mmCIF file of C-alpha atoms in Angstrom:
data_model
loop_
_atom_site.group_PDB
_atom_site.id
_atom_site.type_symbol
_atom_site.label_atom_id
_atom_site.label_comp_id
_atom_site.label_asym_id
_atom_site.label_seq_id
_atom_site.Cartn_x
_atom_site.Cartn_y
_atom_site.Cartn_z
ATOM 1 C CA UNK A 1 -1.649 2.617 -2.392
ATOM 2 C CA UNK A 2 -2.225 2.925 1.369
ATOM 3 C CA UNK A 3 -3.097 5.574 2.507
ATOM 4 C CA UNK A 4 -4.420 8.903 1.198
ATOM 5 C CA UNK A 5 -4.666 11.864 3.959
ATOM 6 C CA UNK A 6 -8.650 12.167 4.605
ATOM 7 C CA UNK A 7 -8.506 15.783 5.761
ATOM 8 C CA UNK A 8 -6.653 17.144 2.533
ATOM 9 C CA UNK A 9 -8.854 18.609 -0.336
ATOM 10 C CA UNK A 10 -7.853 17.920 -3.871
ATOM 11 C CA UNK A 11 -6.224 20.553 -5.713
ATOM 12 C CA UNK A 12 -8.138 22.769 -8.147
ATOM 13 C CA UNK A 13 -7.708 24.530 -11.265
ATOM 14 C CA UNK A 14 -7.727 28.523 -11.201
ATOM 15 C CA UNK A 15 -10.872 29.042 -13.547
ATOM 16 C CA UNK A 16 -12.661 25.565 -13.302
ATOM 17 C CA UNK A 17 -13.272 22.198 -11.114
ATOM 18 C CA UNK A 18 -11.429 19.710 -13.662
ATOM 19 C CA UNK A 19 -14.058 17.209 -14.322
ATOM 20 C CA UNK A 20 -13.908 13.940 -11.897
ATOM 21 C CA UNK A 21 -14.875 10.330 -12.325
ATOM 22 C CA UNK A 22 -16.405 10.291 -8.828
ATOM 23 C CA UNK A 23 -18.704 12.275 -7.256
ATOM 24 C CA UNK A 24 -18.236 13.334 -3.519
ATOM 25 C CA UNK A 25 -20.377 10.712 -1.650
ATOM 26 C CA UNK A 26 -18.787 7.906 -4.347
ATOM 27 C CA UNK A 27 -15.295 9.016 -3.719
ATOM 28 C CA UNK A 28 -15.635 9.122 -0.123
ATOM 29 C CA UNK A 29 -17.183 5.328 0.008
ATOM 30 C CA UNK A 30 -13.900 4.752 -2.343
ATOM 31 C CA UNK A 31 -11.737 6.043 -0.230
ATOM 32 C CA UNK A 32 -13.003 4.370 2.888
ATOM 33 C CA UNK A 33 -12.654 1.250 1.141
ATOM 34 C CA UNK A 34 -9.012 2.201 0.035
ATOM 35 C CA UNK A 35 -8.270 3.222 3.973
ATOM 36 C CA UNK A 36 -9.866 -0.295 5.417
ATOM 37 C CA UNK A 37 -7.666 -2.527 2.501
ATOM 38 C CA UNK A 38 -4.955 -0.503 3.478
ATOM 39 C CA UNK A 39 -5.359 -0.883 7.268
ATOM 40 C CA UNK A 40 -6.403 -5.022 6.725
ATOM 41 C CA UNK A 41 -2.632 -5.453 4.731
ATOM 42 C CA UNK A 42 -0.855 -3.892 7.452
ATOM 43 C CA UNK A 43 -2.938 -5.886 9.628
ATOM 44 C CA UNK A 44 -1.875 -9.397 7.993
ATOM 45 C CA UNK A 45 1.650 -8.323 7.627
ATOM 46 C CA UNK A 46 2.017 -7.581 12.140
ATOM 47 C CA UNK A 47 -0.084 -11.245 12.131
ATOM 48 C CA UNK A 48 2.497 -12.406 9.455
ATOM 49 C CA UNK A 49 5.023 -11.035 11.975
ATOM 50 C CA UNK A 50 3.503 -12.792 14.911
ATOM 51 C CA UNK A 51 3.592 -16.116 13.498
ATOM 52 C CA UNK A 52 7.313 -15.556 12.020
ATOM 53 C CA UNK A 53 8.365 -14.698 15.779
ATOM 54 C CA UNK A 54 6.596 -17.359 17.261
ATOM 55 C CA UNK A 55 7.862 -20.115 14.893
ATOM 56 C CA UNK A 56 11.813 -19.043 15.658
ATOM 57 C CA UNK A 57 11.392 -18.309 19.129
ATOM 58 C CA UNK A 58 8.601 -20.385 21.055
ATOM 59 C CA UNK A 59 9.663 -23.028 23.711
ATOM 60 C CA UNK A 60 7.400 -25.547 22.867
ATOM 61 C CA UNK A 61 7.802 -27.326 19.495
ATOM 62 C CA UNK A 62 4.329 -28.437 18.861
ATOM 63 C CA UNK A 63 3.805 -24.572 18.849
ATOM 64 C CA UNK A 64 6.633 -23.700 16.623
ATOM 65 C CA UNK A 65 5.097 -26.513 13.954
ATOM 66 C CA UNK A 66 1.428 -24.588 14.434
ATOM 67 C CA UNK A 67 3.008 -21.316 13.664
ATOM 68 C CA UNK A 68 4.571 -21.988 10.342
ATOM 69 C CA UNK A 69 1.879 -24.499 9.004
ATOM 70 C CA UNK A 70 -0.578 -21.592 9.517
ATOM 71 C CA UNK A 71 1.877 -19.189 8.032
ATOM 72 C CA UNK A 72 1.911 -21.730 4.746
ATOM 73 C CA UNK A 73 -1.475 -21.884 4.797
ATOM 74 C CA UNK A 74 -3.222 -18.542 5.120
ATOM 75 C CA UNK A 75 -0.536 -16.011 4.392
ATOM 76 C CA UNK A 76 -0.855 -15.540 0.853
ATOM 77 C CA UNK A 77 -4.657 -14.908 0.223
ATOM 78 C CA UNK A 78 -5.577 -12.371 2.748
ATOM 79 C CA UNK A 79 -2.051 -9.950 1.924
ATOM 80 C CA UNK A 80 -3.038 -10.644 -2.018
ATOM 81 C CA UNK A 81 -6.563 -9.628 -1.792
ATOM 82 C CA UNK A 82 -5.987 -6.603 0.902
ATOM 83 C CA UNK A 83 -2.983 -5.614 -2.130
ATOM 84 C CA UNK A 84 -5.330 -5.530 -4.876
ATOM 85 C CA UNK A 85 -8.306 -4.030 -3.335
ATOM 86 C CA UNK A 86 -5.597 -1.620 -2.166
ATOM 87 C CA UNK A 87 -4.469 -1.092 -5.431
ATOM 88 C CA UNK A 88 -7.826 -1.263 -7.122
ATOM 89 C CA UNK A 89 -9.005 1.696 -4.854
ATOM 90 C CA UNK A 90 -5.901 3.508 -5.361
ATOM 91 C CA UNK A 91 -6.070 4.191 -8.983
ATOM 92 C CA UNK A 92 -10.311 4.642 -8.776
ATOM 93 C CA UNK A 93 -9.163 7.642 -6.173
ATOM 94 C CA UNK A 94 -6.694 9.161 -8.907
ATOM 95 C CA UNK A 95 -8.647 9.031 -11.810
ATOM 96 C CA UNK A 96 -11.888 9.882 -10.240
ATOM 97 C CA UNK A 97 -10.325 13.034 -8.423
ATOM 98 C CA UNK A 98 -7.976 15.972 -9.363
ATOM 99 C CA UNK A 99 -5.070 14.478 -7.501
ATOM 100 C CA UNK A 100 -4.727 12.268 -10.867
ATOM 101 C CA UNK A 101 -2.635 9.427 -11.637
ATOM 102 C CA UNK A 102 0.281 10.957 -12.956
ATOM 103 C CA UNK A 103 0.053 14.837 -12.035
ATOM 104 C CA UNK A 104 1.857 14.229 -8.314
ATOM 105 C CA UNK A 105 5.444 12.241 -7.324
ATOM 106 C CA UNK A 106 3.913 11.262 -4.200
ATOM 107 C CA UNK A 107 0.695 9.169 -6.055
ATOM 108 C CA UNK A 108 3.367 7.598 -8.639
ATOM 109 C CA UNK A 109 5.345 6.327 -6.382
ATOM 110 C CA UNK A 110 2.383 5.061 -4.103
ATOM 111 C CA UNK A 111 1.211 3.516 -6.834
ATOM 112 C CA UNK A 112 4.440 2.373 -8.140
ATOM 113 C CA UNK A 113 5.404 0.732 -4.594
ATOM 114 C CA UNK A 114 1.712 -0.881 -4.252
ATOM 115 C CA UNK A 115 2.241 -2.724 -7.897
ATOM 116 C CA UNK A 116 5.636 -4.018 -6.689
ATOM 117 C CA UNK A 117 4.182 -5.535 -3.681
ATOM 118 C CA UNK A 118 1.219 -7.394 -5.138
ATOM 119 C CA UNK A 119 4.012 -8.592 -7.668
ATOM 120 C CA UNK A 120 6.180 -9.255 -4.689
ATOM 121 C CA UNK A 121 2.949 -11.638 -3.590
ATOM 122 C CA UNK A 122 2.439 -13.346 -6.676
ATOM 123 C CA UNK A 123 6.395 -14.400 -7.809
ATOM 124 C CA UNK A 124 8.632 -14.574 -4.299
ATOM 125 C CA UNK A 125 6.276 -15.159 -1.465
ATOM 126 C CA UNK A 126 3.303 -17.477 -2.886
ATOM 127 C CA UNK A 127 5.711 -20.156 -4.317
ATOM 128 C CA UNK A 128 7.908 -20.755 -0.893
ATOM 129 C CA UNK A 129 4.532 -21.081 1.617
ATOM 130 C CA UNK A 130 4.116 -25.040 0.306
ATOM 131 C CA UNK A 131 7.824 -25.370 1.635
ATOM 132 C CA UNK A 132 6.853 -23.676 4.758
ATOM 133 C CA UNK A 133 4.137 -25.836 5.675
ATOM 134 C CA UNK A 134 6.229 -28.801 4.683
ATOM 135 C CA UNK A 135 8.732 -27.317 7.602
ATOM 136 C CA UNK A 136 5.866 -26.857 10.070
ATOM 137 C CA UNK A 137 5.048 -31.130 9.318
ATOM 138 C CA UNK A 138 8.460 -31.617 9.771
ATOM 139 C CA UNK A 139 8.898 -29.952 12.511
ATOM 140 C CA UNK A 140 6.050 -31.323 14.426
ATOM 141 C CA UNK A 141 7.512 -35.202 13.861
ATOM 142 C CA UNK A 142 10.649 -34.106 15.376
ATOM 143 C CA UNK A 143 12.727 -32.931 12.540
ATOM 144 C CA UNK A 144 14.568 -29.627 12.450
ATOM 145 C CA UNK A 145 15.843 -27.586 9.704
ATOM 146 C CA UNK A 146 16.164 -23.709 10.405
ATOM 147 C CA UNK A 147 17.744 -22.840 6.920
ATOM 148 C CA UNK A 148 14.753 -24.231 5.486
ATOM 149 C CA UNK A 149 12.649 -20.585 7.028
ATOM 150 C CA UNK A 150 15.694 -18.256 7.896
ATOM 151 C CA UNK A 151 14.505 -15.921 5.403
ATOM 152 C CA UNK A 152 10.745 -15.460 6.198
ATOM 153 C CA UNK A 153 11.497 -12.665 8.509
ATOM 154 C CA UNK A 154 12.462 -10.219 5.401
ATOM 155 C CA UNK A 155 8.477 -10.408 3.843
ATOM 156 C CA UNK A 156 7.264 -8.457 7.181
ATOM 157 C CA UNK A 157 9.965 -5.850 7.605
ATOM 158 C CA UNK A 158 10.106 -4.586 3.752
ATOM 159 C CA UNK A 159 6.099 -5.026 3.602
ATOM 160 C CA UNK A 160 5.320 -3.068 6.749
ATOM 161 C CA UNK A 161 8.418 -0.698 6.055
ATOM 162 C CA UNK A 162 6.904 -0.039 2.336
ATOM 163 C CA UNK A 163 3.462 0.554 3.428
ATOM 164 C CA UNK A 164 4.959 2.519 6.295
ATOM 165 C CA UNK A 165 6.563 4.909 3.499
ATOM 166 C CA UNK A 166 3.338 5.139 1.274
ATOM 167 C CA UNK A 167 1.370 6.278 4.469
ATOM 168 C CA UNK A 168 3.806 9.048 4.687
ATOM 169 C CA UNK A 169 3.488 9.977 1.128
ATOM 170 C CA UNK A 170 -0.478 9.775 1.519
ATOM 171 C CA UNK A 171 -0.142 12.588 4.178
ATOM 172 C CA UNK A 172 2.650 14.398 3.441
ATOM 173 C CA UNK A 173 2.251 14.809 -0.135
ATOM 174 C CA UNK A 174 6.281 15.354 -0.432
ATOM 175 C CA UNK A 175 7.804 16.505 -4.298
ATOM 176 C CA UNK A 176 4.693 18.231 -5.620
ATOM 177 C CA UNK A 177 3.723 18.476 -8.980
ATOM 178 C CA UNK A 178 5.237 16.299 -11.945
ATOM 179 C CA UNK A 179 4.569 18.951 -14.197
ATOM 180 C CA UNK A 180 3.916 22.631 -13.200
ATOM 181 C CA UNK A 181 1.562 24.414 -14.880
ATOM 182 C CA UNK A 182 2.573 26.560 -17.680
ATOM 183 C CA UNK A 183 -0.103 29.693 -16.185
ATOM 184 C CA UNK A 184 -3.419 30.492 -15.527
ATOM 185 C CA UNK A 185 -5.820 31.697 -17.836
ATOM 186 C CA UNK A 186 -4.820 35.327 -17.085
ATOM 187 C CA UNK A 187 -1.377 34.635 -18.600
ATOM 188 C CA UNK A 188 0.248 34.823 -14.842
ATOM 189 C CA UNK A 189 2.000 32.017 -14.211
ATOM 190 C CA UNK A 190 1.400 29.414 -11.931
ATOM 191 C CA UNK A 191 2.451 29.849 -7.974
ATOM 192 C CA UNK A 192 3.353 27.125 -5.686
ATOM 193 C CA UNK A 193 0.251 27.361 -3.552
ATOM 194 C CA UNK A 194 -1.663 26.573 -7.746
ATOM 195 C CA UNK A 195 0.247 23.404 -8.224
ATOM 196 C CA UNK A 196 0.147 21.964 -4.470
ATOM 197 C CA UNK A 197 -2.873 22.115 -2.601
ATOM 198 C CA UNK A 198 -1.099 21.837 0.752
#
């Protein structure tokens, strides 16, 4: 769930601190951890778009053949474990801080866009990377077949456009609460600055 704003302080009840998972030194190794998974996916996904460029549009072929056999070959680890840790991270931040899992539309759909993506991984991407080295072999003893990687530009653009969009909602914190608060313990009911700490 790439990536949460670092300067923004987690919203708090009107009487009490509601009890956390992490303390403040844990959740801040956490979160660095979430921010450097985060910053390693978008990472792959620019090197993913490197070698995606570079197999369509190099000169040489011998070049072209290198691209998409390394493409085959290492894409699917690196983006799977920088998802997961991601992910992993993501939820340890919400449930060990008052943001919460479910209390916020920005976190659910953070966390709703970083589980599509690892599945994303796992069913659409993994299974096509044999057939993508196979087309960098091919390639490289002369034989040509551009249908056979027309669509490998798509993973890059919606990966780097999604994480794009759930860096926005890590800063901006758009839609507020889920839930508002029914009132404080006073019996006065819950303002906008109670139930969105921005």
């Amino acid at each position: 769930m790439p990536v949460e704003n670092q300067t923004a302080v987690p919203p708090r009840s009107t009487t009490r601190s509601r009890r956390t998972l992490l303390g403040r030194r844990s959740r801040r190794v956490v979160l660095l951890i979430h921010l450097l998974a985060a910053g390693s996916w978008i990472g792959v996904d620019v090197v993913v778009a490197v070698l995606v460029g570079t197999g369509a549009l190099a000169s040489e072929v011998a070049t072209r053949a290198l691209a998409y056999q390394a493409l085959g070959t290492f894409l699917v680890t690196p983006m799977l474990v920088a998802g997961l840790t991601t992910l992993a991270s993501g939820v340890l931040l919400g449930l060990g801080s008052t943001w919460g899992l479910a209390r916020y539309w920005w976190v659910v759909i953070k966390l709703a866009l970083n589980i599509i993506m690892c599945v994303l991984i796992i069913v659409s991407l993994a299974p096509g990377m044999p057939a993508v080295v196979a087309h960098g072999l091919a390639l490289a003893d002369g034989v040509e077949d551009p249908a056979a990687v027309q669509q490998l530009i798509y993973p890059p653009v919606v990966s780097l456009t999604t994480l794009g969009l759930a860096s926005w909602l890590g800063v901006f914190k758009p839609g507020g609460r889920i839930r508002r608060r029914r009132g404080t313990s006073a019996g006065v009911p819950a303002t906008r600055s109670q139930t969105r700490p921005d």
